[in-house]
Structures are given as C-alpha cells and as structure tokens.
Amino acid sequence: MSYRIAAPDEYLAITGMNIKNVLITKAAWVLPFQRCTRFSVQPHDYAMNLQAMTKEKLQFLLPVVFTIGPDVNNRGANSKGPKATTSSQGGQPVHEHTHDEDRGDSLMKYAMLLAESTAQKKGSQYLENIVKGIIEGETRVLVSSMTMEEIFTEREEFKRRIFRNIQGELDQFGLKIYNANVKELKDAAGSTYFQSLSQKAHEGATNQARIDVAEAQLRGNVGEAERHGQQERSIAKINAETAVQKTDRDVERAAAEANLATQKTVLSRDVEIARIQATRATESRDEDLKKEVQIKRAAAELERLRAVDVVKASIARESKQQAADARAYEVEAEARANYEKSTKLTDATAYKTKIEADTQAAADYNRTTKNTDAAAYKTKMDAEAWSQATIKNAEANLQKKLKEAEGMVAMANAYAKMSEAFGGPSGLLQYMMVEKGTYVELAKANATAVHGMQPKISVWNTGSEAGSGSGGQGSGPDTAATLRNVYQLLPPLMSTIHDQTGITLPEWQFGKLPNNELTRRDQFQGNDGKVNGKR
C-alpha cells in the first residue's frame, strides 16, 4: 500500500479492488490488488499540410495547426458541480451518462482508450495517427462541399465549421481542440491557380496605381499653374495698393513735419519768455530772502546772547550751591574717615607692639627682665604720643574743612538774601548782568550784527490829497483818486526797487522811466520838503 500524488499536469487512473470501473484523481492511497497509472493531460500541436479539392475540382494545399489535449473540464456524471435534469429544447430529458461505462467523463474516456499507450510511450504515434486521420477526413469532407470563393470570402465561417466537425469526432476519445489555426492557402503540385490570382491582383493594383499617379500629377500641375497665376495677380494688386498708401503717408508725414516745426517755434518762444520771467522773479525773491535772513539773524543773535547769559547765571548759581554742599559733605566725611582710620591704626599698632613685647618678654624673662620692661614702657609711651599727634592732626583738618563748608554755605545764603532783596531770581540775575557788564557785551554784539548795513528808506507823496482825512477840497469823494494814486505810485516804486535791488523792470510792461533820477527827487523835495532816501 502506498500514497500516490500526481504532478500538476497529470492525473492518476486507479483500477482494481473496491473500484467498479476507473477512479480518476490527483492523489490517493493505492491498496493491494489495485493498479495505478499516470497519464499526462498536456495539449500537443498537430501541424499538417492537407491536400484538398474544392467543389470546382480545384486542388490546393491547406496548412493547418491544431492544439489538442484531454478535456479536463467535461467530467460528466463525475463532476462535483450541480447536475441538470431537463433540457431547454422541447423539455426532452437530458442523458445523464449515469449508466454509461465512462459516465460521460472525458478524462475517463481518455484513460480507458488512450492512457495506457501514452503512459508507456508506445502509443504516441498511434494517438497522432488517430488525431491526424480525424482532422484530415473532416477537413476534406468540408472543403469538398465549398467553392474556392466561399473559402476565401467566408474564412471565419470555414474555420468554425472545421472546428465543430473535428471536435464532434474527438469527443468520443475525451479530447478537446484548444486552438485551431488555418494558414494561407497554397497551390498544389502542378497548379498555378493562386499564383495567377496573385499576379492578376498585382497587375490590377499596379495599373490602378499608375492611373492614380497620372491623375494626381494632372491635378498637381493644373493646381500649381492656378496658384502661380493667383500669386502673381495678388502680388501686383498688393504692390499697387502699397504705392498708393505710401504716397498718402508721404503727404501726411510732410504735413506733420511742417506742423511740428511750427509748434517747436511757438514753444521755444514761450519757453524763452518764461525762462526770462523766472530768472527775474528768482533774482527779486533772492534779494528779499537775503534781507529777511539778515534781520532774522540779528534778532536770533540777540536772543541767543540773552539766553546764554541768563542760563550761565542760573547754572553758575546752582552749580556753586551744589558744589558748596558737596564740598561740605566731603570734608565732613573725609574728616570722620581719617579720624576713625587713625584711631584704629593707633590701637592696632599699640596692640601689636604689646603682643610682641609680651611674647619677647615671656621668652627672655629670666635673662632680660629689666631690659624688656624698659623697652615695653618706652614703646607704649611712643605709641601713645604718636596716637595723640594723629588725633590732633585729624581734628585740625576736620575744623579746616568745616570752615570752608561754612563759608560756601554762607555765600549761598548771601546770594539767596540778595535774590530776595532784588525781588526774586530775575532781579538778582539783572544785578549780576549789570555788575559783570553783560548788557554792555549784548549792546556790542547787536552793534556788530547791524554794522555795515545801509538801509534805504524811501518816502513819497502821490498828490495834494495824500494824508488828508477828507476826500479833497470838493464836496464829494473823488472816485478816480485811488486809480490816479496807484499810477503815481508806480514810477517812484520802480526807482526804489532799482536803487535797493539793482533790478530794472522791462519797459514793455511798465513803460519807460525818467532818465534823470535827480530831477524826480527834486520834484519830491519841492512837494514835501524831504529827499527820498534821506537817513
């Protein structure tokens, strides 16, 4: 007894004890008095070059390739899936193969009929002969019932009919067609049918191609000539339109250039006039600004000197007060520190000397008792004398510093009393400025600031009515007096501007001024008894 397992492309066929017919399986225990045969289910290709004859008695070669192998899916009554009991065609009962020898199982058919031969490698040629005989017979029968035209035009139908007819014969052996391939038909020996058809088709295609080429060349030549003519006509039309437009553009450009030159001339004239006016206005404004700057500078210098003296006096007073307080505190603190330092230094020196003396005396007591006492007494007296002298010096320094601080405090108190006497800090400040000559220095600074300035003051009268409160000698007001006074004001105003700034106004704007300025001054002197510009 042994356990047998088939390969993936194999099956086991077991016969013998306890098996009614044949058991097809992939793995099973093989008992005594049982026989196990392995058989392969791999499909094989069967290629043939069949010679057949059509219905018109035309012989040809039909190359075919069939892939055939055992049908592993059609297990019949041995199938593990659901089993049908009735047929969909007329309700006739289906043959269940239950009582058949092979039970409708394709693998059992193959195992019963062909497996032994293939398993022993003795019947491979036998199986091939059976398959090829079936294929050749069914193909020839089918081809003999069809014409050559039907075979060519109905190639797919021809292939399906071959497949159906051969499969029906192979079912009885448990075989299945996995693939059927029909190649190109060929001429049999001594036949030129396909060669003639091919040559006819080739010549027809060649002639048609030559006709098509000629027609294409004809259309190309005619189309090319038409395109050339259309191109030349379009170019001539475009050139004519371009010449006309160019002439129009030249005329417009000439007119634009002439207009541009005119506008440039007008703009240049306006720019020159504006530039002259701007220059004259700038010069006049510059002189006014210079005059204002000089006046403001003198006023600023005067205020600065006043502020400097006031601030200096306030700062000096506060600084002296603070310095006096600081010096008094420093003197007092320094005196106390020196006193403490001297006292501690004296005590430390005396204590150190005493310790040294006691130590030395204890060490040499038996030998130098008297000398030690004398030295200790002398040292003690010297220390006391030095301590007293240091204390006296510190007290003297303290008294000196205290006196200086008292003097500073007394000076500060004196300034405070003077401030009260003069009615406040401002009165004290004025007194100190008078005492120190600050006002004299301010006057000198003001004189220096305006030194060299030569202002010209012009006074003129516009008529006999100037300065009078009434409207004149008449009973009613003179309505033209204002306009007349303005025009009378212009000549002396322009002369004054010329004297003070050196600017001469244009004649085209205000008219021509008198050449003799002295004549105008004499006239004004005769009117009011004053000379213009008299300081």
Tab-separated table of N, CA, C and O in Angstrom, residues 355-407:
chain	number	residue	atom	x	y	z
A	355	ILE	N	51.717	92.868	72.111
A	355	ILE	CA	51.801	91.402	71.953
A	355	ILE	C	53.235	90.985	71.697
A	355	ILE	O	53.750	90.002	72.265
A	356	GLU	N	53.895	91.718	70.829
A	356	GLU	CA	55.284	91.376	70.543
A	356	GLU	C	56.162	91.537	71.796
A	356	GLU	O	57.039	90.706	72.071
A	357	ALA	N	55.862	92.581	72.511
A	357	ALA	CA	56.667	92.802	73.722
A	357	ALA	C	56.417	91.719	74.764
A	357	ALA	O	57.360	91.225	75.418
A	358	ASP	N	55.122	91.367	74.951
A	358	ASP	CA	54.806	90.302	75.911
A	358	ASP	C	55.433	88.981	75.512
A	358	ASP	O	55.955	88.228	76.349
A	359	THR	N	55.394	88.711	74.215
A	359	THR	CA	55.989	87.443	73.751
A	359	THR	C	57.497	87.419	73.972
A	359	THR	O	58.083	86.417	74.441
A	360	GLN	N	58.104	88.519	73.584
A	360	GLN	CA	59.554	88.577	73.765
A	360	GLN	C	59.930	88.538	75.256
A	360	GLN	O	60.940	87.903	75.661
A	361	ALA	N	59.105	89.193	76.049
A	361	ALA	CA	59.404	89.204	77.496
A	361	ALA	C	59.225	87.823	78.091
A	361	ALA	O	60.012	87.400	78.969
A	362	ALA	N	58.171	87.109	77.666
A	362	ALA	CA	57.963	85.749	78.191
A	362	ALA	C	59.079	84.822	77.777
A	362	ALA	O	59.454	83.909	78.533
A	363	ALA	N	59.616	85.043	76.569
A	363	ALA	CA	60.680	84.144	76.099
A	363	ALA	C	62.000	84.404	76.802
A	363	ALA	O	62.779	83.483	77.087
A	364	ASP	N	62.240	85.687	77.058
A	364	ASP	CA	63.543	86.010	77.654
A	364	ASP	C	63.387	86.614	79.059
A	364	ASP	O	64.144	87.523	79.459
A	365	TYR	N	62.328	86.220	79.768
A	365	TYR	CA	62.032	86.829	81.068
A	365	TYR	C	63.176	86.657	82.064
A	365	TYR	O	63.563	87.616	82.757
A	366	ASN	N	63.731	85.509	82.152
A	366	ASN	CA	64.773	85.241	83.139
A	366	ASN	C	66.062	85.978	82.808
A	366	ASN	O	66.843	86.275	83.706
A	367	ARG	N	66.262	86.258	81.538
A	367	ARG	CA	67.551	86.821	81.172
A	367	ARG	C	67.484	88.311	81.041
A	367	ARG	O	68.418	89.029	81.415
A	368	THR	N	66.397	88.847	80.493
A	368	THR	CA	66.384	90.290	80.231
A	368	THR	C	65.114	90.909	80.795
A	368	THR	O	64.360	91.586	80.065
A	369	THR	N	64.793	90.673	82.031
A	369	THR	CA	63.542	91.183	82.612
A	369	THR	C	63.539	92.704	82.645
A	369	THR	O	62.588	93.360	82.216
A	370	LYS	N	64.586	93.273	83.136
A	370	LYS	CA	64.621	94.726	83.257
A	370	LYS	C	64.661	95.402	81.886
A	370	LYS	O	64.002	96.423	81.670
A	371	ASN	N	65.478	94.846	81.003
A	371	ASN	CA	65.547	95.459	79.652
A	371	ASN	C	64.195	95.404	78.927
A	371	ASN	O	63.792	96.346	78.241
A	372	THR	N	63.508	94.319	79.114
A	372	THR	CA	62.209	94.150	78.453
A	372	THR	C	61.192	95.132	79.000
A	372	THR	O	60.419	95.749	78.249
A	373	ASP	N	61.160	95.289	80.337
A	373	ASP	CA	60.203	96.241	80.912
A	373	ASP	C	60.472	97.655	80.411
A	373	ASP	O	59.534	98.399	80.080
A	374	ALA	N	61.770	97.996	80.333
A	374	ALA	CA	62.114	99.342	79.879
A	374	ALA	C	61.690	99.544	78.415
A	374	ALA	O	61.129	100.586	78.024
A	375	ALA	N	61.977	98.521	77.612
A	375	ALA	CA	61.620	98.646	76.181
A	375	ALA	C	60.109	98.693	75.986
A	375	ALA	O	59.590	99.466	75.168
A	376	ALA	N	59.400	97.872	76.800
A	376	ALA	CA	57.933	97.883	76.679
A	376	ALA	C	57.364	99.228	77.103
A	376	ALA	O	56.463	99.773	76.456
A	377	TYR	N	57.892	99.776	78.171
A	377	TYR	CA	57.387	101.062	78.641
A	377	TYR	C	57.675	102.148	77.617
A	377	TYR	O	56.822	102.996	77.328
A	378	LYS	N	58.873	102.104	77.044
A	378	LYS	CA	59.228	103.111	76.049
A	378	LYS	C	58.342	102.994	74.792
A	378	LYS	O	57.886	103.996	74.247
A	379	THR	N	58.133	101.784	74.392
A	379	THR	CA	57.287	101.575	73.203
A	379	THR	C	55.871	102.059	73.445
A	379	THR	O	55.218	102.658	72.588
A	380	LYS	N	55.337	101.789	74.629
A	380	LYS	CA	53.992	102.214	74.977
A	380	LYS	C	53.903	103.723	74.975
A	380	LYS	O	52.950	104.310	74.449
A	381	MET	N	54.902	104.393	75.511
A	381	MET	CA	54.882	105.845	75.546
A	381	MET	C	54.949	106.421	74.132
A	381	MET	O	54.265	107.398	73.815
A	382	ASP	N	55.807	105.801	73.277
A	382	ASP	CA	55.896	106.294	71.891
A	382	ASP	C	54.558	106.120	71.146
A	382	ASP	O	54.132	107.007	70.388
A	383	ALA	N	53.926	105.005	71.375
A	383	ALA	CA	52.650	104.752	70.697
A	383	ALA	C	51.589	105.741	71.155
A	383	ALA	O	50.802	106.262	70.343
A	384	GLU	N	51.551	106.005	72.438
A	384	GLU	CA	50.568	106.956	72.927
A	384	GLU	C	50.833	108.347	72.384
A	384	GLU	O	49.902	109.073	72.009
A	385	ALA	N	52.115	108.707	72.317
A	385	ALA	CA	52.453	110.036	71.800
A	385	ALA	C	52.059	110.153	70.313
A	385	ALA	O	51.503	111.168	69.878
A	386	TRP	N	52.345	109.110	69.546
A	386	TRP	CA	52.004	109.150	68.090
A	386	TRP	C	50.501	109.165	67.882
A	386	TRP	O	49.977	109.849	67.002
A	387	SER	N	49.784	108.448	68.747
A	387	SER	CA	48.317	108.415	68.656
A	387	SER	C	47.750	109.796	68.955
A	387	SER	O	46.839	110.270	68.256
A	388	GLN	N	48.262	110.441	69.995
A	388	GLN	CA	47.760	111.770	70.312
A	388	GLN	C	48.035	112.760	69.186
A	388	GLN	O	47.206	113.602	68.848
A	389	ALA	N	49.231	112.639	68.571
A	389	ALA	CA	49.574	113.568	67.485
A	389	ALA	C	48.664	113.354	66.274
A	389	ALA	O	48.214	114.306	65.624
A	390	THR	N	48.381	112.121	65.958
A	390	THR	CA	47.499	111.814	64.808
A	390	THR	C	46.097	112.344	65.047
A	390	THR	O	45.448	112.894	64.148
A	391	ILE	N	45.609	112.171	66.272
A	391	ILE	CA	44.259	112.653	66.600
A	391	ILE	C	44.193	114.172	66.456
A	391	ILE	O	43.235	114.733	65.926
A	392	LYS	N	45.234	114.882	66.909
A	392	LYS	CA	45.253	116.329	66.815
A	392	LYS	C	45.245	116.786	65.354
A	392	LYS	O	44.545	117.739	64.991
A	393	ASN	N	46.061	116.094	64.539
A	393	ASN	CA	46.101	116.471	63.108
A	393	ASN	C	44.736	116.245	62.431
A	393	ASN	O	44.265	117.070	61.637
A	394	ALA	N	44.088	115.139	62.741
A	394	ALA	CA	42.774	114.856	62.154
A	394	ALA	C	41.751	115.896	62.587
A	394	ALA	O	40.927	116.354	61.776
A	395	GLU	N	41.787	116.274	63.878
A	395	GLU	CA	40.839	117.281	64.343
A	395	GLU	C	41.087	118.620	63.652
A	395	GLU	O	40.142	119.338	63.315
A	396	ALA	N	42.368	118.947	63.410
A	396	ALA	CA	42.681	120.216	62.737
A	396	ALA	C	42.161	120.209	61.307
A	396	ALA	O	41.583	121.199	60.823
A	397	ASN	N	42.380	119.109	60.599
A	397	ASN	CA	41.865	119.016	59.205
A	397	ASN	C	40.347	119.097	59.165
A	397	ASN	O	39.759	119.719	58.271
A	398	LEU	N	39.715	118.447	60.130
A	398	LEU	CA	38.267	118.484	60.191
A	398	LEU	C	37.760	119.915	60.381
A	398	LEU	O	36.814	120.360	59.716
A	399	GLN	N	38.402	120.643	61.273
A	399	GLN	CA	37.990	122.013	61.507
A	399	GLN	C	38.186	122.883	60.256
A	399	GLN	O	37.360	123.736	59.944
A	400	LYS	N	39.263	122.631	59.529
A	400	LYS	CA	39.526	123.400	58.313
A	400	LYS	C	38.440	123.163	57.261
A	400	LYS	O	37.919	124.111	56.670
A	401	LYS	N	38.133	121.900	57.053
A	401	LYS	CA	37.120	121.570	56.046
A	401	LYS	C	35.742	122.107	56.457
A	401	LYS	O	34.971	122.585	55.615
A	402	LEU	N	35.457	122.031	57.759
A	402	LEU	CA	34.187	122.551	58.232
A	402	LEU	C	34.086	124.050	58.001
A	402	LEU	O	33.034	124.577	57.638
A	403	LYS	N	35.159	124.744	58.200
A	403	LYS	CA	35.163	126.181	57.984
A	403	LYS	C	34.942	126.523	56.507
A	403	LYS	O	34.201	127.459	56.179
A	404	GLU	N	35.598	125.775	55.652
A	404	GLU	CA	35.396	126.016	54.201
A	404	GLU	C	33.941	125.760	53.813
A	404	GLU	O	33.343	126.513	53.040
A	405	ALA	N	33.375	124.680	54.335
A	405	ALA	CA	31.978	124.378	54.025
A	405	ALA	C	31.069	125.461	54.563
A	405	ALA	O	30.095	125.870	53.895
A	406	GLU	N	31.351	125.952	55.743
A	406	GLU	CA	30.532	127.029	56.293
A	406	GLU	C	30.632	128.282	55.436
A	406	GLU	O	29.650	129.006	55.260
A	407	GLY	N	31.825	128.542	54.889
A	407	GLY	CA	31.983	129.709	54.029
A	407	GLY	C	31.141	129.578	52.760
A	407	GLY	O	30.500	130.543	52.319
